[in-house]
Amino acid sequence: VKGIGDVKLVSKYLVYDDGDNWIGVKNDLTAPTGTEPNPNRALDVPTGDGQTDVGATLIYDRKIGRDFRLNSYAGYTMQIADKIEKRLPNTELDTLSADKEDVSSNLGDLATVGTGLSYEFERLGWSLGTGYAYQFMTRTTYSGTLFAENRYRLLENEAPLQSVHAAVFQTGLSTVGFFKAKKFPLPLQINASFSKPFLGRNVTKNDVIAGELVMFF
């Protein structure tokens, strides 16, 4: 699959710093620039969900001793409702229908909380960490006017509320300290993480490996 996915704009602000404690706020806006699901092309893989997302996260860091850092965060992302074309199921056993409608769609909102402890090799700009993360997403809702009410409820059964608890292991390399010391030309971070779900509801318990490149402007 090749194509542009949904584009996310992220801003992060440091609002408190006393040398040992840091409080930050991260805001993000996701634009629906990807290809949304198309009921006429069941085999095509969409690259977006068709909705605009607005999120905010509160972050707290505390330095413990010289090299350890405790990190905690809590965030909420709202997916703004809009319209999307969907096929309405006939019954629970007959989900493939010729009936289509531009329904009002509200994908579930997402809440996240987590905490972790990291060890920093300050001289190398390298860190190792482990922690816990919890995610909860409310169920998707649909509404329309062309068909019986129960058919919209059957459509909602495809996306019930979801929750997952996971252990997280991560590592990162930062050049920010070197940039401030004028020993590196660019301030950036390269991060990698491995998530191991151990308890969930209505989700697959697949391990997740993610990479991230952070650049500062």
mmCIF file of C-alpha atoms in Angstrom:
data_model
loop_
_atom_site.group_PDB
_atom_site.id
_atom_site.type_symbol
_atom_site.label_atom_id
_atom_site.label_comp_id
_atom_site.label_asym_id
_atom_site.label_seq_id
_atom_site.Cartn_x
_atom_site.Cartn_y
_atom_site.Cartn_z
ATOM 1 C CA VAL A 1 0.000 0.000 0.000
ATOM 2 C CA LYS A 2 1.360 3.397 -0.972
ATOM 3 C CA GLY A 3 -0.210 6.725 -0.143
ATOM 4 C CA ILE A 4 -0.376 9.622 2.274
ATOM 5 C CA GLY A 5 -1.864 8.878 5.668
ATOM 6 C CA ASP A 6 -3.485 11.250 8.109
ATOM 7 C CA VAL A 7 -1.077 14.066 9.025
ATOM 8 C CA LYS A 8 -0.555 14.990 12.688
ATOM 9 C CA LEU A 9 0.727 18.379 13.880
ATOM 10 C CA VAL A 10 2.174 18.253 17.408
ATOM 11 C CA SER A 11 3.270 21.049 19.740
ATOM 12 C CA LYS A 12 4.853 20.621 23.172
ATOM 13 C CA TYR A 13 5.305 23.350 25.768
ATOM 14 C CA LEU A 14 7.312 23.336 28.994
ATOM 15 C CA VAL A 15 5.233 25.193 31.594
ATOM 16 C CA TYR A 16 7.245 24.476 34.771
ATOM 17 C CA ASP A 17 10.893 23.655 35.471
ATOM 18 C CA ASP A 18 12.700 23.844 38.814
ATOM 19 C CA GLY A 19 15.637 21.664 37.824
ATOM 20 C CA ASP A 20 14.205 18.465 39.330
ATOM 21 C CA ASN A 21 10.561 18.645 38.241
ATOM 22 C CA TRP A 22 9.158 19.387 34.805
ATOM 23 C CA ILE A 23 5.549 19.859 33.716
ATOM 24 C CA GLY A 24 4.706 19.993 30.036
ATOM 25 C CA VAL A 25 1.630 20.145 27.835
ATOM 26 C CA LYS A 26 1.450 18.449 24.448
ATOM 27 C CA ASN A 27 -1.250 19.366 21.922
ATOM 28 C CA ASP A 28 -1.916 17.585 18.649
ATOM 29 C CA LEU A 29 -4.165 18.060 15.646
ATOM 30 C CA THR A 30 -4.716 15.257 13.121
ATOM 31 C CA ALA A 31 -5.961 16.210 9.673
ATOM 32 C CA PRO A 32 -7.850 13.610 7.559
ATOM 33 C CA THR A 33 -5.431 13.723 4.632
ATOM 34 C CA GLY A 34 -5.433 9.949 4.124
ATOM 35 C CA THR A 35 -7.828 7.843 2.072
ATOM 36 C CA GLU A 36 -10.894 6.957 4.145
ATOM 37 C CA PRO A 37 -12.618 3.532 3.969
ATOM 38 C CA ASN A 38 -14.690 3.054 0.816
ATOM 39 C CA PRO A 39 -17.673 0.627 0.948
ATOM 40 C CA ASN A 40 -17.370 0.071 -2.818
ATOM 41 C CA ARG A 41 -13.745 -1.071 -2.550
ATOM 42 C CA ALA A 42 -13.707 -3.691 0.149
ATOM 43 C CA LEU A 43 -10.224 -4.970 -0.710
ATOM 44 C CA ASP A 44 -8.522 -1.559 -0.746
ATOM 45 C CA VAL A 45 -6.619 -0.647 2.412
ATOM 46 C CA PRO A 46 -7.522 2.859 3.697
ATOM 47 C CA THR A 47 -4.681 5.115 4.832
ATOM 48 C CA GLY A 48 -6.859 7.257 7.134
ATOM 49 C CA ASP A 49 -10.127 7.241 9.055
ATOM 50 C CA GLY A 50 -11.700 10.372 7.553
ATOM 51 C CA GLN A 51 -12.033 12.321 10.815
ATOM 52 C CA THR A 52 -10.239 15.266 12.399
ATOM 53 C CA ASP A 53 -8.728 14.575 15.836
ATOM 54 C CA VAL A 54 -7.855 17.080 18.571
ATOM 55 C CA GLY A 55 -5.833 15.964 21.570
ATOM 56 C CA ALA A 56 -4.038 17.237 24.673
ATOM 57 C CA THR A 57 -1.652 15.506 27.091
ATOM 58 C CA LEU A 58 -0.314 16.628 30.476
ATOM 59 C CA ILE A 59 3.224 15.364 31.167
ATOM 60 C CA TYR A 60 5.115 15.274 34.481
ATOM 61 C CA ASP A 61 8.822 14.414 34.771
ATOM 62 C CA ARG A 62 10.787 14.125 37.992
ATOM 63 C CA LYS A 63 14.519 13.612 38.283
ATOM 64 C CA ILE A 64 15.438 10.967 40.856
ATOM 65 C CA GLY A 65 19.056 11.135 41.859
ATOM 66 C CA ARG A 66 21.564 11.831 39.129
ATOM 67 C CA ASP A 67 20.559 9.495 36.307
ATOM 68 C CA PHE A 68 16.987 8.256 36.898
ATOM 69 C CA ARG A 69 13.861 10.031 35.710
ATOM 70 C CA LEU A 70 10.215 9.278 36.532
ATOM 71 C CA ASN A 71 7.725 10.153 33.804
ATOM 72 C CA SER A 72 3.916 10.207 34.044
ATOM 73 C CA TYR A 73 1.299 11.420 31.611
ATOM 74 C CA ALA A 74 -2.442 11.588 30.986
ATOM 75 C CA GLY A 75 -4.072 12.530 27.704
ATOM 76 C CA TYR A 76 -7.376 12.714 25.870
ATOM 77 C CA THR A 77 -8.053 12.761 22.134
ATOM 78 C CA MET A 78 -11.429 13.737 20.689
ATOM 79 C CA GLN A 79 -12.359 12.543 17.218
ATOM 80 C CA ILE A 80 -14.688 15.128 15.698
ATOM 81 C CA ALA A 81 -17.864 13.636 14.210
ATOM 82 C CA ASP A 82 -18.588 13.870 10.498
ATOM 83 C CA LYS A 83 -20.292 11.870 7.730
ATOM 84 C CA ILE A 84 -19.033 8.767 5.946
ATOM 85 C CA GLU A 85 -20.592 6.341 3.478
ATOM 86 C CA LYS A 86 -21.270 2.927 5.041
ATOM 87 C CA ARG A 87 -23.111 -0.275 4.166
ATOM 88 C CA LEU A 88 -25.859 -1.075 6.672
ATOM 89 C CA PRO A 89 -25.970 -4.719 7.877
ATOM 90 C CA ASN A 90 -29.252 -6.580 7.405
ATOM 91 C CA THR A 91 -28.882 -8.789 10.486
ATOM 92 C CA GLU A 92 -26.132 -9.949 12.841
ATOM 93 C CA LEU A 93 -25.490 -12.885 10.492
ATOM 94 C CA ASP A 94 -25.922 -10.949 7.245
ATOM 95 C CA THR A 95 -23.480 -8.048 7.329
ATOM 96 C CA LEU A 96 -22.922 -7.726 3.572
ATOM 97 C CA SER A 97 -25.670 -5.442 2.302
ATOM 98 C CA ALA A 98 -26.423 -3.448 -0.817
ATOM 99 C CA ASP A 99 -27.937 -0.654 1.300
ATOM 100 C CA LYS A 100 -25.624 2.347 1.620
ATOM 101 C CA GLU A 101 -25.963 5.729 3.309
ATOM 102 C CA ASP A 102 -23.883 8.761 4.244
ATOM 103 C CA VAL A 103 -24.269 8.239 7.988
ATOM 104 C CA SER A 104 -23.264 10.567 10.800
ATOM 105 C CA SER A 105 -20.161 8.959 12.282
ATOM 106 C CA ASN A 106 -18.449 9.604 15.602
ATOM 107 C CA LEU A 107 -15.379 7.444 16.104
ATOM 108 C CA GLY A 108 -14.545 6.714 19.713
ATOM 109 C CA ASP A 109 -12.575 9.214 21.803
ATOM 110 C CA LEU A 110 -9.283 7.984 23.251
ATOM 111 C CA ALA A 111 -7.973 8.371 26.817
ATOM 112 C CA THR A 112 -4.422 7.390 27.784
ATOM 113 C CA VAL A 113 -2.464 7.292 31.036
ATOM 114 C CA GLY A 114 0.973 5.923 31.775
ATOM 115 C CA THR A 115 4.055 6.037 33.941
ATOM 116 C CA GLY A 116 7.619 4.858 33.589
ATOM 117 C CA LEU A 117 11.165 5.013 34.896
ATOM 118 C CA SER A 118 14.166 5.694 32.684
ATOM 119 C CA TYR A 119 17.918 5.652 33.180
ATOM 120 C CA GLU A 120 19.913 8.274 31.305
ATOM 121 C CA PHE A 121 23.485 7.946 30.114
ATOM 122 C CA GLU A 122 23.825 11.719 29.998
ATOM 123 C CA ARG A 123 27.338 11.732 28.546
ATOM 124 C CA LEU A 124 26.151 9.630 25.601
ATOM 125 C CA GLY A 125 22.706 11.215 25.185
ATOM 126 C CA TRP A 126 21.216 7.730 25.499
ATOM 127 C CA SER A 127 18.355 6.511 27.682
ATOM 128 C CA LEU A 128 16.717 3.196 28.588
ATOM 129 C CA GLY A 129 13.310 2.885 30.201
ATOM 130 C CA THR A 130 10.389 0.699 31.153
ATOM 131 C CA GLY A 131 6.848 1.501 32.180
ATOM 132 C CA TYR A 132 3.112 0.865 32.047
ATOM 133 C CA ALA A 133 0.480 2.293 29.703
ATOM 134 C CA TYR A 134 -3.325 2.134 29.665
ATOM 135 C CA GLN A 135 -5.542 3.123 26.761
ATOM 136 C CA PHE A 136 -9.331 3.330 26.613
ATOM 137 C CA MET A 137 -11.451 4.170 23.560
ATOM 138 C CA THR A 138 -15.188 4.758 23.659
ATOM 139 C CA ARG A 139 -17.380 2.939 21.167
ATOM 140 C CA THR A 140 -18.111 4.308 17.710
ATOM 141 C CA THR A 141 -21.639 5.612 17.107
ATOM 142 C CA TYR A 142 -23.601 6.001 13.875
ATOM 143 C CA SER A 143 -26.926 7.629 13.038
ATOM 144 C CA GLY A 144 -28.988 7.989 9.873
ATOM 145 C CA THR A 145 -32.496 8.405 8.555
ATOM 146 C CA LEU A 146 -32.968 5.973 5.647
ATOM 147 C CA PHE A 147 -33.179 2.618 7.443
ATOM 148 C CA ALA A 148 -34.449 0.984 10.621
ATOM 149 C CA GLU A 149 -32.723 2.075 13.852
ATOM 150 C CA ASN A 150 -31.508 -1.424 14.730
ATOM 151 C CA ARG A 151 -29.379 -1.548 11.562
ATOM 152 C CA TYR A 152 -27.270 1.388 12.776
ATOM 153 C CA ARG A 153 -26.793 -0.400 16.104
ATOM 154 C CA LEU A 154 -25.587 -3.492 14.210
ATOM 155 C CA LEU A 155 -23.048 -1.281 12.454
ATOM 156 C CA GLU A 156 -21.824 -0.003 15.829
ATOM 157 C CA ASN A 157 -21.178 -3.587 16.978
ATOM 158 C CA GLU A 158 -18.193 -3.620 14.625
ATOM 159 C CA ALA A 159 -16.416 -1.005 16.780
ATOM 160 C CA PRO A 160 -17.261 -1.422 20.502
ATOM 161 C CA LEU A 161 -15.402 0.269 23.331
ATOM 162 C CA GLN A 162 -11.822 -0.931 23.692
ATOM 163 C CA SER A 163 -9.243 -0.957 26.465
ATOM 164 C CA VAL A 164 -5.728 -2.329 26.850
ATOM 165 C CA HIS A 165 -3.046 -2.523 29.535
ATOM 166 C CA ALA A 166 0.532 -2.847 28.303
ATOM 167 C CA ALA A 167 4.107 -3.040 29.526
ATOM 168 C CA VAL A 168 6.405 -0.703 27.607
ATOM 169 C CA PHE A 169 10.148 -0.894 27.016
ATOM 170 C CA GLN A 170 11.920 1.949 25.259
ATOM 171 C CA THR A 171 15.244 3.421 24.313
ATOM 172 C CA GLY A 172 16.211 6.788 22.878
ATOM 173 C CA LEU A 173 19.110 8.844 21.612
ATOM 174 C CA SER A 174 19.049 12.628 21.964
ATOM 175 C CA THR A 175 21.362 15.260 20.533
ATOM 176 C CA VAL A 176 19.703 18.153 22.403
ATOM 177 C CA GLY A 177 22.427 18.348 25.042
ATOM 178 C CA PHE A 178 25.136 18.180 22.380
ATOM 179 C CA PHE A 179 23.359 20.895 20.376
ATOM 180 C CA LYS A 180 23.216 23.203 23.399
ATOM 181 C CA ALA A 181 26.925 22.587 23.955
ATOM 182 C CA LYS A 182 27.509 23.369 20.254
ATOM 183 C CA LYS A 183 28.872 19.874 19.615
ATOM 184 C CA PHE A 184 26.151 18.788 17.144
ATOM 185 C CA PRO A 185 24.475 20.790 14.360
ATOM 186 C CA LEU A 186 20.832 19.721 14.965
ATOM 187 C CA PRO A 187 18.634 19.113 18.035
ATOM 188 C CA LEU A 188 16.761 15.845 17.503
ATOM 189 C CA GLN A 189 15.694 12.627 19.161
ATOM 190 C CA ILE A 190 15.518 9.074 17.846
ATOM 191 C CA ASN A 191 13.268 6.828 19.911
ATOM 192 C CA ALA A 192 12.190 3.185 19.725
ATOM 193 C CA SER A 193 9.640 1.351 21.857
ATOM 194 C CA PHE A 194 8.266 -2.153 22.367
ATOM 195 C CA SER A 195 4.785 -2.605 23.862
ATOM 196 C CA LYS A 196 3.587 -5.906 25.318
ATOM 197 C CA PRO A 197 -0.190 -5.968 25.985
ATOM 198 C CA PHE A 198 -1.119 -8.206 28.919
ATOM 199 C CA LEU A 199 -4.799 -7.411 29.485
ATOM 200 C CA GLY A 200 -7.427 -5.971 27.168
ATOM 201 C CA ARG A 201 -11.029 -5.784 26.055
ATOM 202 C CA ASN A 202 -12.125 -6.004 22.404
ATOM 203 C CA VAL A 203 -8.529 -5.667 21.179
ATOM 204 C CA THR A 204 -5.918 -7.975 19.710
ATOM 205 C CA LYS A 205 -3.006 -8.674 22.040
ATOM 206 C CA ASN A 206 -0.319 -8.137 19.434
ATOM 207 C CA ASP A 207 3.102 -6.798 20.387
ATOM 208 C CA VAL A 208 3.855 -3.377 18.915
ATOM 209 C CA ILE A 209 7.254 -2.047 17.854
ATOM 210 C CA ALA A 210 7.396 1.671 17.027
ATOM 211 C CA GLY A 211 10.065 4.131 15.960
ATOM 212 C CA GLU A 212 10.040 7.913 16.187
ATOM 213 C CA LEU A 213 12.159 10.766 14.892
ATOM 214 C CA VAL A 214 11.629 14.053 16.753
ATOM 215 C CA MET A 215 12.969 17.320 15.350
ATOM 216 C CA PHE A 216 12.793 20.700 17.082
ATOM 217 C CA PHE A 217 12.026 24.028 15.417
#
